mmCIF file of C-alpha atoms and ligand atoms in Angstrom:
data_model
loop_
_atom_site.group_PDB
_atom_site.id
_atom_site.type_symbol
_atom_site.label_atom_id
_atom_site.label_comp_id
_atom_site.label_asym_id
_atom_site.label_seq_id
_atom_site.Cartn_x
_atom_site.Cartn_y
_atom_site.Cartn_z
ATOM 1 C CA MET A 1 -55.960 -9.060 -83.958
ATOM 2 C CA VAL A 2 -52.722 -7.480 -82.831
ATOM 3 C CA LYS A 3 -51.165 -10.873 -82.292
ATOM 4 C CA LYS A 4 -52.254 -12.034 -85.730
ATOM 5 C CA SER A 5 -50.757 -9.021 -87.480
ATOM 6 C CA ASN A 6 -47.498 -9.443 -85.505
ATOM 7 C CA ARG A 7 -47.348 -13.054 -86.579
ATOM 8 C CA ARG A 8 -47.921 -12.035 -90.199
ATOM 9 C CA LYS A 9 -45.166 -9.418 -89.985
ATOM 10 C CA PHE A 10 -42.765 -11.977 -88.526
ATOM 11 C CA ILE A 11 -43.576 -14.546 -91.226
ATOM 12 C CA ASN A 12 -43.219 -11.967 -93.998
ATOM 13 C CA LYS A 13 -39.896 -10.816 -92.574
ATOM 14 C CA SER A 14 -38.611 -14.404 -92.296
ATOM 15 C CA LEU A 15 -39.694 -15.200 -95.863
ATOM 16 C CA VAL A 16 -37.989 -12.112 -97.214
ATOM 17 C CA THR A 17 -34.800 -13.105 -95.405
ATOM 18 C CA LEU A 18 -34.902 -16.662 -96.707
ATOM 19 C CA SER A 19 -35.941 -16.000 -100.283
ATOM 20 C CA GLY A 20 -33.785 -12.897 -100.512
ATOM 21 C CA ALA A 21 -30.519 -14.677 -99.737
ATOM 22 C CA SER A 22 -29.051 -14.163 -103.204
ATOM 23 C CA LEU A 23 -30.398 -10.599 -103.338
ATOM 24 C CA LEU A 24 -28.814 -9.959 -99.946
ATOM 25 C CA SER A 25 -25.403 -11.162 -101.046
ATOM 26 C CA SER A 26 -25.431 -8.749 -103.974
ATOM 27 C CA CYS A 27 -26.512 -5.912 -101.627
ATOM 28 C CA LEU A 28 -23.690 -6.739 -99.227
ATOM 29 C CA THR A 29 -21.189 -6.605 -102.045
ATOM 30 C CA ASN A 30 -22.267 -3.053 -102.828
ATOM 31 C CA GLU A 31 -22.132 -2.070 -99.146
ATOM 32 C CA ASP A 32 -18.708 -3.634 -98.799
ATOM 33 C CA LYS A 33 -17.462 -1.654 -101.781
ATOM 34 C CA ASN A 34 -18.705 1.575 -100.244
ATOM 35 C CA GLU A 35 -17.202 0.749 -96.850
ATOM 36 C CA THR A 36 -13.847 -0.158 -98.355
ATOM 37 C CA GLN A 37 -13.750 3.193 -100.098
ATOM 38 C CA ASN A 38 -14.557 5.016 -96.871
ATOM 39 C CA ILE A 39 -12.253 3.135 -94.520
ATOM 40 C CA ASN A 40 -9.011 3.763 -96.411
ATOM 41 C CA ILE A 41 -6.926 1.656 -94.026
ATOM 42 C CA ASN A 42 -3.168 1.849 -94.050
ATOM 43 C CA PHE A 43 -2.378 -1.842 -93.731
ATOM 44 C CA ASN A 44 1.299 -1.157 -93.180
ATOM 45 C CA LYS A 45 0.706 0.768 -89.973
ATOM 46 C CA LYS A 46 1.378 -1.240 -86.819
ATOM 47 C CA PHE A 47 0.061 -0.541 -83.343
ATOM 48 C CA ASN A 48 1.871 -1.627 -80.191
ATOM 49 C CA TRP A 49 -0.324 -1.618 -77.107
ATOM 50 C CA LYS A 50 0.154 -2.513 -73.465
ATOM 51 C CA MET A 51 -2.329 -4.307 -71.218
ATOM 52 C CA VAL A 52 -1.974 -4.182 -67.450
ATOM 53 C CA THR A 53 -3.837 -6.687 -65.311
ATOM 54 C CA THR A 54 -4.745 -7.023 -61.661
ATOM 55 C CA TRP A 55 -3.860 -10.735 -61.792
ATOM 56 C CA ALA A 56 -0.614 -12.407 -60.805
ATOM 57 C CA PRO A 57 1.487 -12.957 -63.961
ATOM 58 C CA ASN A 58 0.126 -15.936 -65.930
ATOM 59 C CA MET A 59 -2.442 -16.671 -63.198
ATOM 60 C CA PRO A 60 -4.478 -19.736 -64.239
ATOM 61 C CA VAL A 61 -7.508 -18.767 -66.356
ATOM 62 C CA LEU A 62 -7.404 -15.025 -65.494
ATOM 63 C CA GLY A 63 -3.832 -14.210 -66.569
ATOM 64 C CA GLU A 64 -3.746 -17.041 -69.097
ATOM 65 C CA GLY A 65 -6.878 -15.647 -70.718
ATOM 66 C CA CYS A 66 -5.292 -12.211 -71.174
ATOM 67 C CA ASN A 67 -2.251 -13.810 -72.835
ATOM 68 C CA LEU A 68 -4.559 -15.794 -75.124
ATOM 69 C CA PHE A 69 -6.492 -12.642 -76.020
ATOM 70 C CA ALA A 70 -3.290 -10.842 -77.040
ATOM 71 C CA ASP A 71 -2.340 -13.838 -79.166
ATOM 72 C CA TRP A 72 -5.762 -13.917 -80.911
ATOM 73 C CA VAL A 73 -5.583 -10.182 -81.627
ATOM 74 C CA GLN A 74 -2.093 -10.489 -83.058
ATOM 75 C CA LYS A 75 -3.225 -13.311 -85.372
ATOM 76 C CA MET A 76 -6.563 -11.760 -86.376
ATOM 77 C CA SER A 77 -4.892 -8.475 -87.241
ATOM 78 C CA GLY A 78 -2.125 -10.116 -89.255
ATOM 79 C CA GLY A 79 0.415 -8.659 -86.832
ATOM 80 C CA ARG A 80 -0.879 -5.069 -87.084
ATOM 81 C CA LEU A 81 -1.989 -4.892 -83.449
ATOM 82 C CA ASN A 82 0.410 -6.246 -80.864
ATOM 83 C CA ILE A 83 -0.570 -6.205 -77.205
ATOM 84 C CA LYS A 84 2.014 -6.847 -74.502
ATOM 85 C CA VAL A 85 0.400 -8.211 -71.352
ATOM 86 C CA TYR A 86 1.758 -7.366 -67.888
ATOM 87 C CA GLY A 87 0.782 -9.203 -64.715
ATOM 88 C CA GLY A 88 -0.101 -7.212 -61.606
ATOM 89 C CA GLY A 89 2.984 -5.399 -60.267
ATOM 90 C CA GLU A 90 5.130 -6.114 -63.313
ATOM 91 C CA LEU A 91 4.757 -2.657 -64.834
ATOM 92 C CA ILE A 92 2.677 -0.811 -62.242
ATOM 93 C CA PRO A 93 0.935 -1.870 -59.005
ATOM 94 C CA SER A 94 -2.293 -3.771 -59.792
ATOM 95 C CA LEU A 95 -4.684 -1.220 -58.398
ATOM 96 C CA GLU A 96 -3.142 1.652 -60.337
ATOM 97 C CA SER A 97 -4.262 0.154 -63.634
ATOM 98 C CA PHE A 98 -7.548 2.099 -63.679
ATOM 99 C CA ASP A 99 -5.775 5.499 -63.570
ATOM 100 C CA ALA A 100 -3.065 4.432 -66.017
ATOM 101 C CA VAL A 101 -5.632 3.328 -68.620
ATOM 102 C CA SER A 102 -7.872 6.298 -67.890
ATOM 103 C CA ASN A 103 -5.097 8.826 -68.551
ATOM 104 C CA GLY A 104 -3.891 6.934 -71.634
ATOM 105 C CA ALA A 105 -0.430 5.996 -70.306
ATOM 106 C CA ILE A 106 -1.532 2.390 -70.963
ATOM 107 C CA GLU A 107 -4.100 1.365 -73.574
ATOM 108 C CA MET A 108 -6.050 -1.360 -71.789
ATOM 109 C CA GLY A 109 -6.452 -3.301 -68.564
ATOM 110 C CA SER A 110 -8.016 -6.453 -67.144
ATOM 111 C CA GLY A 111 -9.518 -6.533 -63.647
ATOM 112 C CA ALA A 112 -12.908 -6.304 -61.982
ATOM 113 C CA SER A 113 -15.117 -3.269 -61.433
ATOM 114 C CA TYR A 114 -15.304 -3.696 -57.645
ATOM 115 C CA TYR A 115 -11.623 -2.783 -57.422
ATOM 116 C CA TRP A 116 -12.640 0.772 -58.360
ATOM 117 C CA ALA A 117 -15.545 0.985 -55.915
ATOM 118 C CA GLY A 118 -13.911 4.068 -54.333
ATOM 119 C CA LYS A 119 -14.100 5.942 -57.653
ATOM 120 C CA ILE A 120 -17.307 4.450 -59.088
ATOM 121 C CA PRO A 121 -19.471 2.897 -56.341
ATOM 122 C CA SER A 122 -22.205 1.936 -58.827
ATOM 123 C CA GLY A 123 -19.618 -0.033 -60.828
ATOM 124 C CA GLN A 124 -19.967 -2.817 -58.273
ATOM 125 C CA PHE A 125 -23.197 -3.905 -59.936
ATOM 126 C CA PHE A 126 -21.017 -4.945 -62.877
ATOM 127 C CA SER A 127 -18.882 -7.346 -60.838
ATOM 128 C CA SER A 128 -20.858 -9.432 -58.360
ATOM 129 C CA VAL A 129 -23.101 -8.607 -55.439
ATOM 130 C CA PRO A 130 -24.160 -11.018 -52.671
ATOM 131 C CA PHE A 131 -27.245 -13.026 -53.633
ATOM 132 C CA GLY A 132 -27.224 -11.167 -56.956
ATOM 133 C CA MET A 133 -27.155 -12.520 -60.485
ATOM 134 C CA ASN A 134 -25.052 -15.481 -61.591
ATOM 135 C CA SER A 135 -22.805 -15.520 -64.665
ATOM 136 C CA LYS A 136 -25.577 -16.457 -67.110
ATOM 137 C CA GLN A 137 -27.840 -13.726 -65.755
ATOM 138 C CA MET A 138 -25.054 -11.116 -65.714
ATOM 139 C CA ASN A 139 -24.168 -11.824 -69.341
ATOM 140 C CA SER A 140 -27.812 -11.628 -70.329
ATOM 141 C CA TRP A 141 -28.369 -8.384 -68.449
ATOM 142 C CA ILE A 142 -25.221 -6.549 -69.506
ATOM 143 C CA ILE A 143 -25.014 -7.741 -73.113
ATOM 144 C CA SER A 144 -28.689 -8.051 -74.084
ATOM 145 C CA GLY A 145 -30.787 -6.619 -71.250
ATOM 146 C CA GLY A 146 -29.677 -2.977 -71.246
ATOM 147 C CA GLY A 147 -26.837 -3.219 -68.680
ATOM 148 C CA TYR A 148 -24.144 -2.056 -71.119
ATOM 149 C CA LYS A 149 -25.858 1.334 -71.443
ATOM 150 C CA PHE A 150 -25.355 2.030 -67.715
ATOM 151 C CA TYR A 151 -21.897 0.386 -67.621
ATOM 152 C CA ARG A 152 -20.600 2.607 -70.451
ATOM 153 C CA GLU A 153 -22.266 5.699 -68.983
ATOM 154 C CA ILE A 154 -20.518 5.487 -65.591
ATOM 155 C CA TYR A 155 -17.059 4.932 -67.160
ATOM 156 C CA GLU A 156 -17.477 7.742 -69.700
ATOM 157 C CA PRO A 157 -16.161 10.530 -67.384
ATOM 158 C CA PHE A 158 -12.918 8.538 -67.070
ATOM 159 C CA ASN A 159 -12.417 8.265 -70.843
ATOM 160 C CA LEU A 160 -12.785 4.489 -70.535
ATOM 161 C CA ILE A 161 -14.820 1.891 -72.417
ATOM 162 C CA PRO A 162 -15.646 -1.079 -70.170
ATOM 163 C CA PHE A 163 -16.269 -4.576 -71.558
ATOM 164 C CA VAL A 164 -17.425 -7.826 -69.984
ATOM 165 C CA GLY A 165 -14.170 -9.745 -70.282
ATOM 166 C CA GLY A 166 -14.849 -12.993 -68.437
ATOM 167 C CA ASN A 167 -16.577 -14.442 -65.415
ATOM 168 C CA THR A 168 -15.380 -16.633 -62.544
ATOM 169 C CA SER A 169 -18.764 -18.366 -62.592
ATOM 170 C CA MET A 170 -20.364 -19.271 -59.239
ATOM 171 C CA GLN A 171 -17.726 -19.176 -56.485
ATOM 172 C CA MET A 172 -17.548 -21.339 -53.358
ATOM 173 C CA GLY A 173 -18.467 -20.230 -49.836
ATOM 174 C CA GLY A 174 -14.949 -20.840 -48.582
ATOM 175 C CA TRP A 175 -12.706 -22.897 -46.307
ATOM 176 C CA PHE A 176 -13.405 -23.073 -42.574
ATOM 177 C CA ASN A 177 -11.429 -24.711 -39.775
ATOM 178 C CA LYS A 178 -14.606 -25.251 -37.743
ATOM 179 C CA GLU A 179 -18.160 -26.215 -38.602
ATOM 180 C CA ILE A 180 -20.769 -23.499 -39.016
ATOM 181 C CA LEU A 181 -23.861 -24.945 -37.390
ATOM 182 C CA SER A 182 -25.654 -21.752 -36.397
ATOM 183 C CA MET A 183 -25.279 -17.973 -36.282
ATOM 184 C CA ASP A 184 -23.377 -18.341 -32.977
ATOM 185 C CA ASP A 185 -20.483 -19.905 -34.888
ATOM 186 C CA LEU A 186 -20.024 -16.673 -36.839
ATOM 187 C CA ASN A 187 -19.407 -14.648 -33.694
ATOM 188 C CA GLY A 188 -15.819 -13.469 -33.731
ATOM 189 C CA LEU A 189 -15.026 -15.634 -36.764
ATOM 190 C CA LYS A 190 -12.042 -14.118 -38.550
ATOM 191 C CA MET A 191 -12.416 -14.616 -42.279
ATOM 192 C CA ARG A 192 -10.575 -13.356 -45.302
ATOM 193 C CA ILE A 193 -13.456 -12.095 -47.409
ATOM 194 C CA PRO A 194 -13.144 -8.801 -49.295
ATOM 195 C CA GLY A 195 -15.664 -6.236 -50.556
ATOM 196 C CA PHE A 196 -19.406 -6.563 -50.173
ATOM 197 C CA GLY A 197 -19.161 -10.064 -48.691
ATOM 198 C CA GLY A 198 -16.869 -8.784 -45.950
ATOM 199 C CA LYS A 199 -19.347 -6.071 -44.975
ATOM 200 C CA VAL A 200 -22.108 -8.668 -44.758
ATOM 201 C CA LEU A 201 -20.008 -11.015 -42.600
ATOM 202 C CA SER A 202 -19.190 -8.135 -40.237
ATOM 203 C CA LYS A 203 -22.877 -7.331 -39.852
ATOM 204 C CA ALA A 204 -23.516 -11.011 -39.123
ATOM 205 C CA GLY A 205 -21.064 -10.988 -36.194
ATOM 206 C CA GLY A 206 -17.830 -12.049 -37.876
ATOM 207 C CA THR A 207 -14.646 -10.124 -38.571
ATOM 208 C CA ALA A 208 -13.701 -9.606 -42.203
ATOM 209 C CA VAL A 209 -9.970 -9.287 -42.723
ATOM 210 C CA THR A 210 -7.868 -8.406 -45.741
ATOM 211 C CA VAL A 211 -5.022 -10.771 -46.507
ATOM 212 C CA ALA A 212 -2.885 -10.702 -49.646
ATOM 213 C CA GLY A 213 -3.346 -13.771 -51.855
ATOM 214 C CA GLY A 214 0.129 -15.166 -51.161
ATOM 215 C CA GLU A 215 -0.316 -15.040 -47.368
ATOM 216 C CA ILE A 216 -3.723 -16.670 -46.997
ATOM 217 C CA TYR A 217 -2.413 -20.237 -46.746
ATOM 218 C CA THR A 218 0.017 -19.557 -43.886
ATOM 219 C CA ASN A 219 -2.490 -17.347 -42.045
ATOM 220 C CA LEU A 220 -5.049 -20.132 -42.189
ATOM 221 C CA GLU A 221 -2.480 -22.736 -41.185
ATOM 222 C CA ARG A 222 -1.317 -20.704 -38.161
ATOM 223 C CA GLY A 223 -4.826 -19.792 -37.048
ATOM 224 C CA VAL A 224 -4.385 -16.056 -37.717
ATOM 225 C CA ILE A 225 -7.645 -16.436 -39.639
ATOM 226 C CA ASP A 226 -10.362 -19.072 -39.119
ATOM 227 C CA ALA A 227 -11.652 -19.094 -42.665
ATOM 228 C CA THR A 228 -11.111 -17.803 -46.164
ATOM 229 C CA GLU A 229 -12.918 -17.585 -49.432
ATOM 230 C CA TRP A 230 -10.991 -17.564 -52.700
ATOM 231 C CA ILE A 231 -12.590 -18.545 -56.009
ATOM 232 C CA GLY A 232 -13.783 -22.062 -56.845
ATOM 233 C CA PRO A 233 -12.522 -25.664 -56.683
ATOM 234 C CA TYR A 234 -9.845 -25.295 -59.378
ATOM 235 C CA HIS A 235 -8.072 -22.229 -57.941
ATOM 236 C CA ASP A 236 -8.699 -23.318 -54.350
ATOM 237 C CA TYR A 237 -7.063 -26.666 -55.108
ATOM 238 C CA LEU A 238 -4.035 -24.931 -56.612
ATOM 239 C CA MET A 239 -3.739 -22.789 -53.459
ATOM 240 C CA GLY A 240 -3.721 -25.987 -51.354
ATOM 241 C CA PHE A 241 -6.330 -24.787 -48.855
ATOM 242 C CA TYR A 242 -7.554 -28.359 -48.370
ATOM 243 C CA GLN A 243 -4.297 -29.054 -46.518
ATOM 244 C CA VAL A 244 -4.984 -26.448 -43.816
ATOM 245 C CA ALA A 245 -8.780 -26.240 -43.444
ATOM 246 C CA LYS A 246 -11.204 -29.073 -42.824
ATOM 247 C CA TYR A 247 -14.495 -27.863 -44.203
ATOM 248 C CA TYR A 248 -15.378 -26.578 -47.665
ATOM 249 C CA TYR A 249 -18.634 -24.609 -47.643
ATOM 250 C CA TYR A 250 -21.111 -23.765 -50.374
ATOM 251 C CA PRO A 251 -22.795 -21.861 -51.945
ATOM 252 C CA GLY A 252 -20.688 -18.800 -52.774
ATOM 253 C CA TRP A 253 -23.508 -16.477 -51.743
ATOM 254 C CA HIS A 254 -21.148 -13.483 -51.732
ATOM 255 C CA GLU A 255 -19.937 -13.874 -55.339
ATOM 256 C CA PRO A 256 -22.487 -15.775 -57.401
ATOM 257 C CA GLY A 257 -20.996 -14.729 -60.744
ATOM 258 C CA GLY A 258 -17.909 -12.531 -60.664
ATOM 259 C CA VAL A 259 -17.755 -10.529 -63.886
ATOM 260 C CA LEU A 260 -14.203 -9.791 -65.016
ATOM 261 C CA GLU A 261 -13.688 -6.528 -66.732
ATOM 262 C CA MET A 262 -11.642 -5.267 -69.645
ATOM 263 C CA ILE A 263 -11.174 -1.513 -69.778
ATOM 264 C CA VAL A 264 -9.930 0.276 -72.885
ATOM 265 C CA ASN A 265 -8.854 3.913 -73.128
ATOM 266 C CA LYS A 266 -11.541 5.502 -75.272
ATOM 267 C CA SER A 267 -9.303 7.899 -77.233
ATOM 268 C CA LYS A 268 -6.784 5.147 -77.991
ATOM 269 C CA PHE A 269 -9.594 2.846 -79.086
ATOM 270 C CA GLN A 270 -11.085 5.473 -81.392
ATOM 271 C CA SER A 271 -7.694 6.170 -82.939
ATOM 272 C CA LEU A 272 -7.546 2.561 -84.218
ATOM 273 C CA PRO A 273 -8.784 1.702 -87.730
ATOM 274 C CA SER A 274 -12.316 0.265 -87.623
ATOM 275 C CA ASP A 275 -11.203 -3.305 -88.380
ATOM 276 C CA LEU A 276 -8.818 -3.338 -85.403
ATOM 277 C CA GLN A 277 -11.542 -1.896 -83.159
ATOM 278 C CA GLU A 278 -13.771 -4.773 -84.219
ATOM 279 C CA ILE A 279 -10.973 -7.284 -83.585
ATOM 280 C CA ILE A 280 -10.624 -5.994 -80.016
ATOM 281 C CA LYS A 281 -14.377 -6.224 -79.438
ATOM 282 C CA LYS A 282 -14.657 -9.726 -80.850
ATOM 283 C CA GLY A 283 -11.504 -10.826 -79.022
ATOM 284 C CA ILE A 284 -12.971 -9.696 -75.697
ATOM 285 C CA GLU A 285 -16.258 -11.470 -76.479
ATOM 286 C CA SER A 286 -14.313 -14.674 -77.161
ATOM 287 C CA LEU A 287 -12.340 -14.212 -73.952
ATOM 288 C CA ASN A 288 -15.578 -13.837 -71.994
ATOM 289 C CA ILE A 289 -16.818 -17.181 -73.304
ATOM 290 C CA TRP A 290 -13.450 -18.933 -72.936
ATOM 291 C CA MET A 291 -12.992 -17.904 -69.300
ATOM 292 C CA GLN A 292 -16.426 -19.122 -68.251
ATOM 293 C CA CYS A 293 -16.030 -22.443 -70.042
ATOM 294 C CA GLU A 294 -12.607 -22.859 -68.492
ATOM 295 C CA PHE A 295 -13.820 -22.057 -64.949
ATOM 296 C CA ASP A 296 -16.868 -24.332 -65.114
ATOM 297 C CA SER A 297 -15.063 -27.186 -66.781
ATOM 298 C CA LYS A 298 -12.048 -27.105 -64.425
ATOM 299 C CA ASN A 299 -14.227 -26.554 -61.336
ATOM 300 C CA SER A 300 -16.241 -29.682 -62.036
ATOM 301 C CA VAL A 301 -13.075 -31.776 -62.411
ATOM 302 C CA TYR A 302 -11.339 -30.298 -59.339
ATOM 303 C CA LEU A 303 -14.378 -30.493 -57.050
ATOM 304 C CA ASN A 304 -14.354 -34.191 -57.775
ATOM 305 C CA LYS A 305 -10.609 -34.387 -57.019
ATOM 306 C CA LEU A 306 -11.008 -32.519 -53.710
ATOM 307 C CA LEU A 307 -13.812 -34.800 -52.578
ATOM 308 C CA ASN A 308 -12.486 -38.127 -53.787
ATOM 309 C CA GLU A 309 -8.711 -37.782 -53.575
ATOM 310 C CA GLU A 310 -8.268 -35.295 -50.731
ATOM 311 C CA ASN A 311 -11.330 -36.317 -48.680
ATOM 312 C CA VAL A 312 -12.480 -32.761 -48.182
ATOM 313 C CA GLN A 313 -15.678 -32.376 -46.152
ATOM 314 C CA LEU A 314 -18.185 -30.525 -48.278
ATOM 315 C CA LYS A 315 -20.815 -28.620 -46.266
ATOM 316 C CA ILE A 316 -23.755 -26.424 -47.096
ATOM 317 C CA PHE A 317 -24.351 -23.326 -44.929
ATOM 318 C CA PRO A 318 -27.346 -23.888 -42.616
ATOM 319 C CA LYS A 319 -30.577 -22.296 -43.835
ATOM 320 C CA ASP A 320 -30.791 -19.758 -41.000
ATOM 321 C CA VAL A 321 -27.193 -18.639 -41.642
ATOM 322 C CA LEU A 322 -27.920 -18.120 -45.336
ATOM 323 C CA LYS A 323 -31.111 -16.266 -44.426
ATOM 324 C CA SER A 324 -29.150 -13.967 -42.135
ATOM 325 C CA PHE A 325 -26.473 -13.379 -44.822
ATOM 326 C CA LYS A 326 -29.264 -12.494 -47.228
ATOM 327 C CA ASP A 327 -30.932 -10.053 -44.797
ATOM 328 C CA LYS A 328 -27.599 -8.380 -44.044
ATOM 329 C CA SER A 329 -26.799 -8.208 -47.782
ATOM 330 C CA ASN A 330 -30.053 -6.352 -48.364
ATOM 331 C CA GLU A 331 -29.085 -3.898 -45.611
ATOM 332 C CA VAL A 332 -25.636 -3.311 -47.159
ATOM 333 C CA LEU A 333 -27.158 -2.771 -50.619
ATOM 334 C CA GLN A 334 -29.810 -0.431 -49.217
ATOM 335 C CA GLU A 335 -27.153 1.669 -47.454
ATOM 336 C CA MET A 336 -25.246 1.863 -50.720
ATOM 337 C CA VAL A 337 -28.154 3.000 -52.876
ATOM 338 C CA ASP A 338 -29.290 5.506 -50.234
ATOM 339 C CA LYS A 339 -25.926 7.252 -50.498
ATOM 340 C CA ASP A 340 -25.533 7.278 -54.273
ATOM 341 C CA PRO A 341 -28.310 8.161 -56.784
ATOM 342 C CA LYS A 342 -26.432 6.485 -59.668
ATOM 343 C CA SER A 343 -26.256 3.253 -57.688
ATOM 344 C CA LYS A 344 -29.991 3.532 -57.034
ATOM 345 C CA LYS A 345 -30.758 3.929 -60.749
ATOM 346 C CA ILE A 346 -28.588 0.975 -61.736
ATOM 347 C CA PHE A 347 -29.757 -1.200 -58.849
ATOM 348 C CA ASP A 348 -33.395 -0.663 -59.896
ATOM 349 C CA ALA A 349 -32.613 -1.811 -63.449
ATOM 350 C CA TYR A 350 -30.520 -4.726 -62.103
ATOM 351 C CA GLU A 351 -33.289 -5.876 -59.766
ATOM 352 C CA ASP A 352 -35.975 -5.553 -62.414
ATOM 353 C CA PHE A 353 -33.981 -7.812 -64.733
ATOM 354 C CA ARG A 354 -33.023 -10.264 -61.959
ATOM 355 C CA VAL A 355 -36.626 -10.807 -60.875
ATOM 356 C CA LYS A 356 -37.838 -11.390 -64.448
ATOM 357 C CA PHE A 357 -34.944 -13.754 -65.145
ATOM 358 C CA LYS A 358 -35.707 -15.658 -61.944
ATOM 359 C CA ASP A 359 -39.241 -16.372 -63.163
ATOM 360 C CA TRP A 360 -37.806 -17.654 -66.443
ATOM 361 C CA SER A 361 -35.173 -19.753 -64.597
ATOM 362 C CA VAL A 362 -37.857 -21.543 -62.569
ATOM 363 C CA VAL A 363 -39.386 -23.051 -65.702
ATOM 364 C CA SER A 364 -36.066 -23.529 -67.544
ATOM 365 C CA ASP A 365 -32.794 -24.225 -65.652
ATOM 366 C CA LYS A 366 -34.090 -24.920 -62.150
ATOM 367 C CA ILE A 367 -36.535 -27.675 -63.068
ATOM 368 C CA TYR A 368 -34.063 -29.156 -65.526
ATOM 369 C CA TYR A 369 -31.296 -29.518 -62.902
ATOM 370 C CA GLU A 370 -33.762 -31.245 -60.595
ATOM 371 C CA LEU A 371 -34.709 -33.926 -63.106
HETATM 372 CA CA1 LIG B 1 -13.734 -14.633 -54.248
#
């Protein structure tokens, strides 16, 4: 009975929407009139904003995307909102962008929430966690599955509004100068792998080291490190890692869908007229889509290049190694949630969504990719 009445409600609602199209347009006109009266925008007023990023200036996809965003905003606003984009280190050091946007010295910033793990540990659930959700799942959780509520809540004390501003998509496992055949091969392995992934590798017997982006190539070439992860085939190709490491491993268990973040100073955002606020929101939504399309499209082309033109040896991590990484990841996550009640609350919501989405993926994406 319940189902029947729900169906009736849905049909009635749909019919009203369809048959009421002309009625709706006249209603909207009245609403628009009211809104126009209330908004009272001064169209001659211009706003000049700054955006700091944690990316190298004009870095492919990440920096390029921020430049594109500023261009869209300038065009959509008819030149009323101009955003000057600064690469990491150009105006302030990359990792100072959180404080600068928080205190309002700078209006907005592009980075990733795990950079601020020291200030907001639970923020890491809005970047990427080992064996966690991929880009499709993260978008679904944050945008439509309730994630935004938590994301906004934890940034509120810093006077910041966080947005999902892109995704690296599934990353690769990394470049190794020796084969990983069993857990024994991880013993003493020195790998450049930051954040969560690094903690997991250390628990699995390896040594996680921090190396600045510009020094990874020479460190790998000289044997200072045995392995490195970076992003995916496109960026890894540009870094030239295939020239100094033999084996390219997958999957990127440590970063299955790296969410990129746009932070906006809340007071500055609220001081904008409502149309410019909407332009920023829609611009960031477009950037989120553009970055993912760009990553996936370029990665598919450059994986092919690496394999067919550079004869890279593509390897999958052995099952027992992946199992161990997964067990250690669970330990790292458990330690994190035990220490921080906010992380526990968000992790519970994250896990609940991930498990439900997994069931859906089995009958949708998974089977389809196997056909
Ligand atoms: Ca990475």
